[in-house]
C-alpha atoms as a PDB file:
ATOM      1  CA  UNK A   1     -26.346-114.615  48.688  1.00  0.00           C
ATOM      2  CA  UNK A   2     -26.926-111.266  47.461  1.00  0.00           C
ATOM      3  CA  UNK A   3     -25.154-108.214  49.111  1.00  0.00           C
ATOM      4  CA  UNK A   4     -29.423-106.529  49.548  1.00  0.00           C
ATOM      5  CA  UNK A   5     -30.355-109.620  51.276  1.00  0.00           C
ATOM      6  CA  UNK A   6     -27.622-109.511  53.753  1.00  0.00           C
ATOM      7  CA  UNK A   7     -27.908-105.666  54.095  1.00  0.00           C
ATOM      8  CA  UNK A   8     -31.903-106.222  55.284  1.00  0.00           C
ATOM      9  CA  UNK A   9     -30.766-109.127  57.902  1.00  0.00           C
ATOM     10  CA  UNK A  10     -28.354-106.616  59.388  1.00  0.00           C
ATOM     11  CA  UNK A  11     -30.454-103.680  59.198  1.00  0.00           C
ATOM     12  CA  UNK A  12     -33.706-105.589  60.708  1.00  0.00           C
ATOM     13  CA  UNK A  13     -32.108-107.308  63.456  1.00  0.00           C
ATOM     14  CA  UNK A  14     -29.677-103.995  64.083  1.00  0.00           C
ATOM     15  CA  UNK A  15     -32.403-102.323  64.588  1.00  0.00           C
ATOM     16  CA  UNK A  16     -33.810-104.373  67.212  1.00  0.00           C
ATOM     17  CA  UNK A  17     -30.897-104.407  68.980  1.00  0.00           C
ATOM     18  CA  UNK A  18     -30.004-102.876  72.824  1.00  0.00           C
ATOM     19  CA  UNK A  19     -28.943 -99.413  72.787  1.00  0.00           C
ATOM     20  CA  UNK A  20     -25.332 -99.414  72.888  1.00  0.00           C
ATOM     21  CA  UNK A  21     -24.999-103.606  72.846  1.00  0.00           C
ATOM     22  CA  UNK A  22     -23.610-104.190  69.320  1.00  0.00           C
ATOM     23  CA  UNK A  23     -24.497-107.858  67.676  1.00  0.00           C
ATOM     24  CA  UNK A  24     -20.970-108.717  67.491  1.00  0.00           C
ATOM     25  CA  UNK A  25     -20.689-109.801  64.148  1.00  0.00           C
ATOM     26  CA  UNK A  26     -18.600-109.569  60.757  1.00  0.00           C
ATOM     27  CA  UNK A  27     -19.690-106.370  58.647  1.00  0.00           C
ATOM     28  CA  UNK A  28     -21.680-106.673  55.474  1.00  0.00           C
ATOM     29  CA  UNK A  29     -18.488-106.792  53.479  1.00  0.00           C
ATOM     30  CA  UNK A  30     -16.735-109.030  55.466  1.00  0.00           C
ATOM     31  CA  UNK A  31     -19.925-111.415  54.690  1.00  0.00           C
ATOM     32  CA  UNK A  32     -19.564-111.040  51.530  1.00  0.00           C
ATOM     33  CA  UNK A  33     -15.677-111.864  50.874  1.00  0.00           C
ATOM     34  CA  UNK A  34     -16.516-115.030  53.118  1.00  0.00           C
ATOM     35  CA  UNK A  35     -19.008-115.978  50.348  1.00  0.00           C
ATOM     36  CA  UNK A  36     -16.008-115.949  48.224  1.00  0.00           C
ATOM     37  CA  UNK A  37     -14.369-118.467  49.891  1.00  0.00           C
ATOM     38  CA  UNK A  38     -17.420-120.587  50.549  1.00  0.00           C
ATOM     39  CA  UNK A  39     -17.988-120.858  46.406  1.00  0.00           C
ATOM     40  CA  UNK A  40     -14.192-121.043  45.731  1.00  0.00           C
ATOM     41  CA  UNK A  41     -13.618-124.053  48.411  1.00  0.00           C
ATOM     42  CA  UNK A  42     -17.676-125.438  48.997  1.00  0.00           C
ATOM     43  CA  UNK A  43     -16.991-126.804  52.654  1.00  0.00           C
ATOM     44  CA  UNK A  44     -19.415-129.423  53.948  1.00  0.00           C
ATOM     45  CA  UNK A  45     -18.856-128.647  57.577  1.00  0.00           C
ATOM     46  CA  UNK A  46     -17.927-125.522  59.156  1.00  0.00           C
ATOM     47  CA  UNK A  47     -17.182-124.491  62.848  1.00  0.00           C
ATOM     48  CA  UNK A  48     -17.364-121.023  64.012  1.00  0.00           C
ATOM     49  CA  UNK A  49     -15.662-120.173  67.607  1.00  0.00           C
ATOM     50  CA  UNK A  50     -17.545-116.962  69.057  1.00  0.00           C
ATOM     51  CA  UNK A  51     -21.162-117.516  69.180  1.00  0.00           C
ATOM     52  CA  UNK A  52     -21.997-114.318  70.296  1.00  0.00           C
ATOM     53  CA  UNK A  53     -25.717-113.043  69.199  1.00  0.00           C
ATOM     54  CA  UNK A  54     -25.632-115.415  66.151  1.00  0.00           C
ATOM     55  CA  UNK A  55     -25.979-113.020  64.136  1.00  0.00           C
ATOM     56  CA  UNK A  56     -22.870-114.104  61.788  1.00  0.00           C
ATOM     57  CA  UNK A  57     -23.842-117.469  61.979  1.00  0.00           C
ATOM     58  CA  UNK A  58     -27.212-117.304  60.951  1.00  0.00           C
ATOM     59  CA  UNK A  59     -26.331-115.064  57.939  1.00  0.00           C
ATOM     60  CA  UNK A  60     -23.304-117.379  57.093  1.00  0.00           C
ATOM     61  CA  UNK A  61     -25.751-120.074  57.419  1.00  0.00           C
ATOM     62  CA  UNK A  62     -27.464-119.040  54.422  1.00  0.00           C
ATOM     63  CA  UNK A  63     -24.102-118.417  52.157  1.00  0.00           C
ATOM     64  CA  UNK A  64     -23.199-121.994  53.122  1.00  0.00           C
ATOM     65  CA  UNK A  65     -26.409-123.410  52.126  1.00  0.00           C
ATOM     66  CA  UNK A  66     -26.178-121.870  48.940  1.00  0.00           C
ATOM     67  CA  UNK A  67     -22.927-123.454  47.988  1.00  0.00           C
ATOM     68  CA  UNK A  68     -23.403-127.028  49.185  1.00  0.00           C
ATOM     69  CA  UNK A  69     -22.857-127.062  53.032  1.00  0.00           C
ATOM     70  CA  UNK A  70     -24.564-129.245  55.547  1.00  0.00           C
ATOM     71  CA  UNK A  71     -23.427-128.614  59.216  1.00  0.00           C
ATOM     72  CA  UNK A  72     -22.244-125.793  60.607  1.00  0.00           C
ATOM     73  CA  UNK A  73     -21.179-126.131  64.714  1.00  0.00           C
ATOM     74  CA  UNK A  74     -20.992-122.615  66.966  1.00  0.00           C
ATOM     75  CA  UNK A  75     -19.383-122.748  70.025  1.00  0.00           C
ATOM     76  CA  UNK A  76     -18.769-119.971  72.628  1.00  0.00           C
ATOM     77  CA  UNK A  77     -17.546-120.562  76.398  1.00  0.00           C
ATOM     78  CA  UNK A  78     -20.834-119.665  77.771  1.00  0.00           C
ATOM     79  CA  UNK A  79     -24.109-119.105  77.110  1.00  0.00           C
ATOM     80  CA  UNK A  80     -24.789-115.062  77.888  1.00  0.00           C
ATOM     81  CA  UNK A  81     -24.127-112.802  74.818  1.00  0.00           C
ATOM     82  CA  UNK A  82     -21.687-110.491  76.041  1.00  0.00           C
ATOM     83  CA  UNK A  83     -23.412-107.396  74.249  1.00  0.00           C
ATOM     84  CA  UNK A  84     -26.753-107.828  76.404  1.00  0.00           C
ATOM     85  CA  UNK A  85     -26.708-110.257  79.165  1.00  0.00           C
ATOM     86  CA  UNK A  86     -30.324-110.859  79.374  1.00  0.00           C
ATOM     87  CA  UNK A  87     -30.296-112.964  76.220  1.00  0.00           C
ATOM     88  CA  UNK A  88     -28.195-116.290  75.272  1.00  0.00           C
ATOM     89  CA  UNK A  89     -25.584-116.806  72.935  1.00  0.00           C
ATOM     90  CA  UNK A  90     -26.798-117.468  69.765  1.00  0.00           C
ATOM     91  CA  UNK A  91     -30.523-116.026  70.196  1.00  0.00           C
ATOM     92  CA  UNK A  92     -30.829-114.504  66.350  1.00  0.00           C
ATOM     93  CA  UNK A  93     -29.139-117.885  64.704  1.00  0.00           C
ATOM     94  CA  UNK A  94     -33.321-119.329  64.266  1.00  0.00           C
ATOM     95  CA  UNK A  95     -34.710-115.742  63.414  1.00  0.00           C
ATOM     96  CA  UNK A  96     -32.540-115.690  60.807  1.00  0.00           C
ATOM     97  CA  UNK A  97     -31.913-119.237  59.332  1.00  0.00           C
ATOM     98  CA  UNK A  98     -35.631-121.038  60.443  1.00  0.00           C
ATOM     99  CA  UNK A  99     -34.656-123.963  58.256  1.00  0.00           C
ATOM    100  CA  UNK A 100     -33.170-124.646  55.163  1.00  0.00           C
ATOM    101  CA  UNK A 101     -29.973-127.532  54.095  1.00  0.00           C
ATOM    102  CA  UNK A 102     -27.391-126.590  56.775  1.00  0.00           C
ATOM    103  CA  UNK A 103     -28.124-128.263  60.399  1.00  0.00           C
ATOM    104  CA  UNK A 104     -27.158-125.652  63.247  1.00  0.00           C
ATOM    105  CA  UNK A 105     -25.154-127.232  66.290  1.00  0.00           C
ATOM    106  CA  UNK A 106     -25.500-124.345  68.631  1.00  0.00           C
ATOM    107  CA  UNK A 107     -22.995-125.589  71.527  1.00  0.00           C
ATOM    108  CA  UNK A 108     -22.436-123.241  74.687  1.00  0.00           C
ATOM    109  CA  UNK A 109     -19.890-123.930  77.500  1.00  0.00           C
ATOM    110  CA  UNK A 110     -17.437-124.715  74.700  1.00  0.00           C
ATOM    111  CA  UNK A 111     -14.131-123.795  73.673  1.00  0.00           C
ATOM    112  CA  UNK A 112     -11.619-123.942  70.814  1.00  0.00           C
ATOM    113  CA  UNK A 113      -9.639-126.824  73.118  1.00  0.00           C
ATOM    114  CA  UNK A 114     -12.851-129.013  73.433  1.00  0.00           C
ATOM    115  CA  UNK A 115     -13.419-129.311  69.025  1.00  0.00           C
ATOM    116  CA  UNK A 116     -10.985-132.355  68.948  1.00  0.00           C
ATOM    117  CA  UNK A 117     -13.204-134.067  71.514  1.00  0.00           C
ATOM    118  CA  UNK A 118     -16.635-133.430  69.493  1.00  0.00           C
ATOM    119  CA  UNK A 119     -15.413-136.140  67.485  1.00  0.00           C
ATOM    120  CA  UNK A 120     -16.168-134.370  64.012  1.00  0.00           C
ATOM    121  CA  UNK A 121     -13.873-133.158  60.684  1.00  0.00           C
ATOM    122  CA  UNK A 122     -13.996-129.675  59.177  1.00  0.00           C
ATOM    123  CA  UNK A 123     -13.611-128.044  56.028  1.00  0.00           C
ATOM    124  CA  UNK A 124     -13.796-124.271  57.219  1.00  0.00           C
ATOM    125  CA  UNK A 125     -13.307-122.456  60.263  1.00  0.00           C
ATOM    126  CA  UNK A 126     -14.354-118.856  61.002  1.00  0.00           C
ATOM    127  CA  UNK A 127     -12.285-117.723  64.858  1.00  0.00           C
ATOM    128  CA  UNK A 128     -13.958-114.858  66.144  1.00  0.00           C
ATOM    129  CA  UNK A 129     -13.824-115.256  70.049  1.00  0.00           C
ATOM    130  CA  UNK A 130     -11.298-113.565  72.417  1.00  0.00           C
ATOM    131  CA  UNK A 131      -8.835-111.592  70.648  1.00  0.00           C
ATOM    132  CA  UNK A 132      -6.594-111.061  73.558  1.00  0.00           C
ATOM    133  CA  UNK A 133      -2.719-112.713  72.717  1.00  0.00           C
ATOM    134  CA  UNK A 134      -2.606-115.550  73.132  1.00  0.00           C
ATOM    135  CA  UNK A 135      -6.062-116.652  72.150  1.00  0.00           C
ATOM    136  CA  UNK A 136      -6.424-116.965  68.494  1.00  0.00           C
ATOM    137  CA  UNK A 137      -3.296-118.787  68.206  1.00  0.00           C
ATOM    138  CA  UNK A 138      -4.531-121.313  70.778  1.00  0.00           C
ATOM    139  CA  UNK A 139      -7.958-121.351  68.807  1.00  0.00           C
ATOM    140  CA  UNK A 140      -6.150-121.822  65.583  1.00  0.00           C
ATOM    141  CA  UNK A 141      -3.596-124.836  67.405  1.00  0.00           C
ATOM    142  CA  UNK A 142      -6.499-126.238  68.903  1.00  0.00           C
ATOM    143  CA  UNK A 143      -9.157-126.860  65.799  1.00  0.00           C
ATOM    144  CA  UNK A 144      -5.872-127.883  63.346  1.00  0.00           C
ATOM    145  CA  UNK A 145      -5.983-131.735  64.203  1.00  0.00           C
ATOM    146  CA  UNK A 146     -10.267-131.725  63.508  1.00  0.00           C
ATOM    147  CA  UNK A 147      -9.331-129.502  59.660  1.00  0.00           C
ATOM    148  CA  UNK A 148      -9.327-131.342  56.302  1.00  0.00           C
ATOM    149  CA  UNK A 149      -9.920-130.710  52.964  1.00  0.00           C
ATOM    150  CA  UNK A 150      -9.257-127.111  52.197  1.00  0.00           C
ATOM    151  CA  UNK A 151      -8.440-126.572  55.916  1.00  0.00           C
ATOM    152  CA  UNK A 152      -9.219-122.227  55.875  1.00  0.00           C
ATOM    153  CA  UNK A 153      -9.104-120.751  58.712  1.00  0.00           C
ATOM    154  CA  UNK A 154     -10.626-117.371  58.799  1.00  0.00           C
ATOM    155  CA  UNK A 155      -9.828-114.767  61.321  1.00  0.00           C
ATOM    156  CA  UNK A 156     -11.812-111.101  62.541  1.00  0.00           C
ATOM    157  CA  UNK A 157     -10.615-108.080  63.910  1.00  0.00           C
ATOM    158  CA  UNK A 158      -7.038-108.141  62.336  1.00  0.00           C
ATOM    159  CA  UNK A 159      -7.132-104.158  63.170  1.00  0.00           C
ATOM    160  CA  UNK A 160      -8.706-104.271  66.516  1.00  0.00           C
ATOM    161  CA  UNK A 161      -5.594-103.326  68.254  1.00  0.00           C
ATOM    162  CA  UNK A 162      -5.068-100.013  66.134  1.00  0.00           C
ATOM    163  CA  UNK A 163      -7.987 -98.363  68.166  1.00  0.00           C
ATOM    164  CA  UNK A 164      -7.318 -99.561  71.311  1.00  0.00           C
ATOM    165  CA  UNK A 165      -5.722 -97.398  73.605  1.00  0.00           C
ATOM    166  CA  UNK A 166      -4.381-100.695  75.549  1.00  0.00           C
ATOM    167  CA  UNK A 167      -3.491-103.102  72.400  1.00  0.00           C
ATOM    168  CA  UNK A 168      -5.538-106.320  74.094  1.00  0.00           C
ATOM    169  CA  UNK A 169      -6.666-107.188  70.480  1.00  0.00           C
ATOM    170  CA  UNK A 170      -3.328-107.619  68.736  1.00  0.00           C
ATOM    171  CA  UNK A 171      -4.156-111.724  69.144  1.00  0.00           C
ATOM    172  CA  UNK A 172      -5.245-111.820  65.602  1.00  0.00           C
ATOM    173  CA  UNK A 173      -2.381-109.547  63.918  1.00  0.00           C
ATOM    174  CA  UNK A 174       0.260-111.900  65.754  1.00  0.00           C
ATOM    175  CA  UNK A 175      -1.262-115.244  64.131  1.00  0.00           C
ATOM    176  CA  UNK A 176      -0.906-112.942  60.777  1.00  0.00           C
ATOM    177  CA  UNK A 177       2.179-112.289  61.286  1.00  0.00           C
ATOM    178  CA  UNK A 178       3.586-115.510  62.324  1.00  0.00           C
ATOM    179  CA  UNK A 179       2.175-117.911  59.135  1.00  0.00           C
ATOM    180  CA  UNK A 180       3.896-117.102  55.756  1.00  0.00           C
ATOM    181  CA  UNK A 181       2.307-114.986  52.999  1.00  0.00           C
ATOM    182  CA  UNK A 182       1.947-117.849  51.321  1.00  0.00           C
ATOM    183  CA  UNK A 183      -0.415-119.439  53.324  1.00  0.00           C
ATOM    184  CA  UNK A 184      -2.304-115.816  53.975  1.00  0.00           C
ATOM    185  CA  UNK A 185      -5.676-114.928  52.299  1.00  0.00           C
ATOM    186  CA  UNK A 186      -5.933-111.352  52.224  1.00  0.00           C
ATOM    187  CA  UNK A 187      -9.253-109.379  52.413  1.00  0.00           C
ATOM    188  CA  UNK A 188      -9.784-105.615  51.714  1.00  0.00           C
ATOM    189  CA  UNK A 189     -13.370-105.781  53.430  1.00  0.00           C
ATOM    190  CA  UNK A 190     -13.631-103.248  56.311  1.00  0.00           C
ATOM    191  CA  UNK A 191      -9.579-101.768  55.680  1.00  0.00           C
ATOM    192  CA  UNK A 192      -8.773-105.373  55.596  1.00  0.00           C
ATOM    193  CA  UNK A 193      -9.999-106.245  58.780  1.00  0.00           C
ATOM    194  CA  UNK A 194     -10.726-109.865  58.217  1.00  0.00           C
ATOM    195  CA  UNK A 195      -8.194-112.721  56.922  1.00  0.00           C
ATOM    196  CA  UNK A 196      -8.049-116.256  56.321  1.00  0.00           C
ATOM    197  CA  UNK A 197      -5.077-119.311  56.360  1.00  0.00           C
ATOM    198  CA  UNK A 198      -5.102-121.825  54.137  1.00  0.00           C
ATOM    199  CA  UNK A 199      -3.835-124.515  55.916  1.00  0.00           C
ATOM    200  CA  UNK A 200      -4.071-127.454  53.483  1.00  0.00           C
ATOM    201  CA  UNK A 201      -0.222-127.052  53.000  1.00  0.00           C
ATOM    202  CA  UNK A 202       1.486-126.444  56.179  1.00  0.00           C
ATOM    203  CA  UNK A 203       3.007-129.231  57.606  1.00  0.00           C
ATOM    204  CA  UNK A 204       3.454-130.429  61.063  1.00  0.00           C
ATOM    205  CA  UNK A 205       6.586-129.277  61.647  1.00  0.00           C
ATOM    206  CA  UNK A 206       5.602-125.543  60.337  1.00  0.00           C
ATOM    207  CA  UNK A 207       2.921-125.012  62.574  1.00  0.00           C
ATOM    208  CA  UNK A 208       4.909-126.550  65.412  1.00  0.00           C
ATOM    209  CA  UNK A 209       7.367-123.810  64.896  1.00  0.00           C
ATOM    210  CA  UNK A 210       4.664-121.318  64.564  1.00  0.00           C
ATOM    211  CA  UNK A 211       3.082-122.450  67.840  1.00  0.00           C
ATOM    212  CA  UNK A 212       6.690-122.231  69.846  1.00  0.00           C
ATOM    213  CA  UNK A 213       7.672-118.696  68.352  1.00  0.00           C
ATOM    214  CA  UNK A 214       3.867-117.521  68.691  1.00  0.00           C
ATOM    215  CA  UNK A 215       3.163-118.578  72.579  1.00  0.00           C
ATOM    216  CA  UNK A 216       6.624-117.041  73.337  1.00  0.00           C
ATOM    217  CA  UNK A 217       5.399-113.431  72.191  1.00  0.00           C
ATOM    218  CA  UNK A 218       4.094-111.425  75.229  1.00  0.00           C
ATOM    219  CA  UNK A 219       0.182-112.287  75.858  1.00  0.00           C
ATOM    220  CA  UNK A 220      -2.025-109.715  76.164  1.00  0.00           C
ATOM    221  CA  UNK A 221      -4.706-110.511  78.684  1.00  0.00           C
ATOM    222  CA  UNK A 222      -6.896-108.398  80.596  1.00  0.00           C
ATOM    223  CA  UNK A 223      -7.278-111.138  83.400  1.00  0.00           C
ATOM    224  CA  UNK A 224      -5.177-114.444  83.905  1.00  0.00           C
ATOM    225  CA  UNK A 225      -6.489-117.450  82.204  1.00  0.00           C
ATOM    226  CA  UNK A 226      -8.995-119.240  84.084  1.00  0.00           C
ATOM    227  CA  UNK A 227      -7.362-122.590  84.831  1.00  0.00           C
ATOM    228  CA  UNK A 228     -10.186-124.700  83.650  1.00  0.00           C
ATOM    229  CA  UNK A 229      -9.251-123.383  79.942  1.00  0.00           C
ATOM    230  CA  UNK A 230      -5.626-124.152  80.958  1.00  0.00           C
ATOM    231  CA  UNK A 231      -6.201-127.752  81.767  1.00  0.00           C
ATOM    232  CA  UNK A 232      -8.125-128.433  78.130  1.00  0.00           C
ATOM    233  CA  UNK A 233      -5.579-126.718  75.950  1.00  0.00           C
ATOM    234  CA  UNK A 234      -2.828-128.443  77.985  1.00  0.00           C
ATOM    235  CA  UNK A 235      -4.420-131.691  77.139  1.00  0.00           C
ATOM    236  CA  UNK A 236      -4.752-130.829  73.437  1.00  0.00           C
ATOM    237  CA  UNK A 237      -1.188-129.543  72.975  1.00  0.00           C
ATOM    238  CA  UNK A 238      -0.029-132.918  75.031  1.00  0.00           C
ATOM    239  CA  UNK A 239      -1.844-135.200  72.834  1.00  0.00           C
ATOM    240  CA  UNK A 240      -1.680-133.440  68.858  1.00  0.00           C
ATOM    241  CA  UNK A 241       1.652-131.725  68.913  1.00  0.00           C
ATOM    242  CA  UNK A 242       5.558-132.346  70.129  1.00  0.00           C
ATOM    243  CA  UNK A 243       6.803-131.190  73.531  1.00  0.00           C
ATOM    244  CA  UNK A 244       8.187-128.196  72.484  1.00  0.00           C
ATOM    245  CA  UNK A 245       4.683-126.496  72.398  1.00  0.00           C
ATOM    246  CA  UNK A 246       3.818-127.723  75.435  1.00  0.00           C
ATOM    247  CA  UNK A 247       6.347-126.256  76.910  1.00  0.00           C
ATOM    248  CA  UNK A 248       6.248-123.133  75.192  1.00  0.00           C
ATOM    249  CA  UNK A 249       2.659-123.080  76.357  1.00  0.00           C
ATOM    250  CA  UNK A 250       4.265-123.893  80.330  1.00  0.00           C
ATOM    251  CA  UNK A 251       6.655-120.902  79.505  1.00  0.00           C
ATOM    252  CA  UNK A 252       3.974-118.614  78.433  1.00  0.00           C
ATOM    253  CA  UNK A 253       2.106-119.184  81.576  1.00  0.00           C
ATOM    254  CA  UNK A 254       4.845-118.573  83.612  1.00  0.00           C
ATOM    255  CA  UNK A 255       5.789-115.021  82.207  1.00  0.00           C
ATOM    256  CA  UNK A 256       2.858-113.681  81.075  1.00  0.00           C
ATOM    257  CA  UNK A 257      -0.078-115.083  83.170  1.00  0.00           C
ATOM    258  CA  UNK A 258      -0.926-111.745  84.629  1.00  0.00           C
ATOM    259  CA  UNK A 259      -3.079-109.183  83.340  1.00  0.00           C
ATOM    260  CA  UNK A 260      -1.267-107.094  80.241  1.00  0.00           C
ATOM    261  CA  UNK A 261       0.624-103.716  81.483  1.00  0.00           C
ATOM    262  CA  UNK A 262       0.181-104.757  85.151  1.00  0.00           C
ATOM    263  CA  UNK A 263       2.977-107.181  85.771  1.00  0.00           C
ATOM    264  CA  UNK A 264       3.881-109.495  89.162  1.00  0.00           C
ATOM    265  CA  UNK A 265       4.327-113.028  89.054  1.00  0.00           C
ATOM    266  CA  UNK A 266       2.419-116.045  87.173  1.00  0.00           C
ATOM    267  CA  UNK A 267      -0.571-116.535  88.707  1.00  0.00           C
ATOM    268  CA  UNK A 268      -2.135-120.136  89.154  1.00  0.00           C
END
């Protein structure tokens, strides 16, 4: 896809946009070093968690078209886009991508912790949601056991938590820092704000050790997490991984279930 056609998706539908709202979606840039993974690794399916206005998914949408790809799922845990909640999740997705090769699987109510279930494999995997610690690490556990093939994993907002005041957005700079360079795909789009894993050579026992160390770093949270979300990636960790991150998960919950900076006791 050409960098002009991207910049007139962004402008037109920017434009249109609430006051204030934002679309919630990767920069023009950040689009654009995507593409280069897209050509380098031509996925077939691709899952993105964070819905939001669907503006990144309709855009991607076209890059994966280009370059072979057939279905692409978006998920998001409800269906109000957080930037203006008068419209759903996902409203720009058809403005943007009417038709074309890739088939759309727009899926609200879901999370990162319900993939597994969908019953479905995929190539590429693009974790935009809740950048609060723990978050994209759970995202990341959760969506391993439904990767193959090149099994990248790419992750926004790697600087969020530089211009926060409160650091609630370090999520994605811990998952960084916890896989080894060799398995990091760096990206100088946006002051490098945007990174990717490649997965296809970490074994079980790595990412295991990932998840334990990982869950045991303080979370980050502006409010508990909700126990409905608890209760799926409980059952995820149960069933794809050892005990160890289960209970590193249990452990987690206990000392850092409260909201970040505030403190008190685990809250059910």
């Amino acid at each position: 896809m050409r960098r002009d056609d991207v910049v007139a998706i962004y402008e037109r539908h920017q434009a249109n946009a609430s006051p204030g709202a934002g679309l919630g979606a990767i920069a023009v840039d950040e689009v654009m070093w995507v593409q280069g993974l897209v050509e380098r690794h031509r996925p077939q399916q691709f899952l993105e968690i964070g819905m939001a206005s669907g503006l990144s998914a309709g855009v991607l949408a076209h890059v994966l078209g280009e370059h072979g790809a057939r279905h692409l799922t978006t998920v998001d845990y409800d269906n109000t886009f957080f930037g203006d909640h008068t419209k759903e999740n996902g409203y720009l997705i058809e403005s943007i991508y009417p038709d074309g090769p890739v088939t759309i699987e727009k899926l609200p109510f879901t999370v990162a912790a319900d993939v597994v279930a969908l019953g479905r494999d995929y190539d590429m995997a693009f974790i935009d949601a809740n950048h609060q610690q723990p978050y994209p690490l759970l995202d990341t556990l959760c969506i391993w056991p439904a990767l193959t093939g090149a099994k990248i994993v790419i992750h926004h907002d790697l600087r969020l938590y530089k211009d926060q005041a409160v650091p609630f957005g370090i999520g994605p700079k811990y998952v960084f820092d916890q896989f080894p360079d060799t398995a990091r795909i760096r990206s100088e789009a946006r002051g490098g704000n945007i990174f990717a894993l490649d997965l296809s050579e970490i074994s079980r026992e790595q990412i295991e050790r990932i998840a334990v160390d990982g869950l045991l770093l303080p979370w980050t949270m502006r409010t508990p997490m909700p126990g409905w979300i608890r209760k799926k990636t409980r059952r995820v960790l149960r069933e794809h991984y050892s005990p160890q991150v289960l209970e590193a998960f249990d452990t987690g919950l206990e000392r850092y279930n409260v909201p970040y900076a505030v403190g008190g006791p685990a809250r059910s």
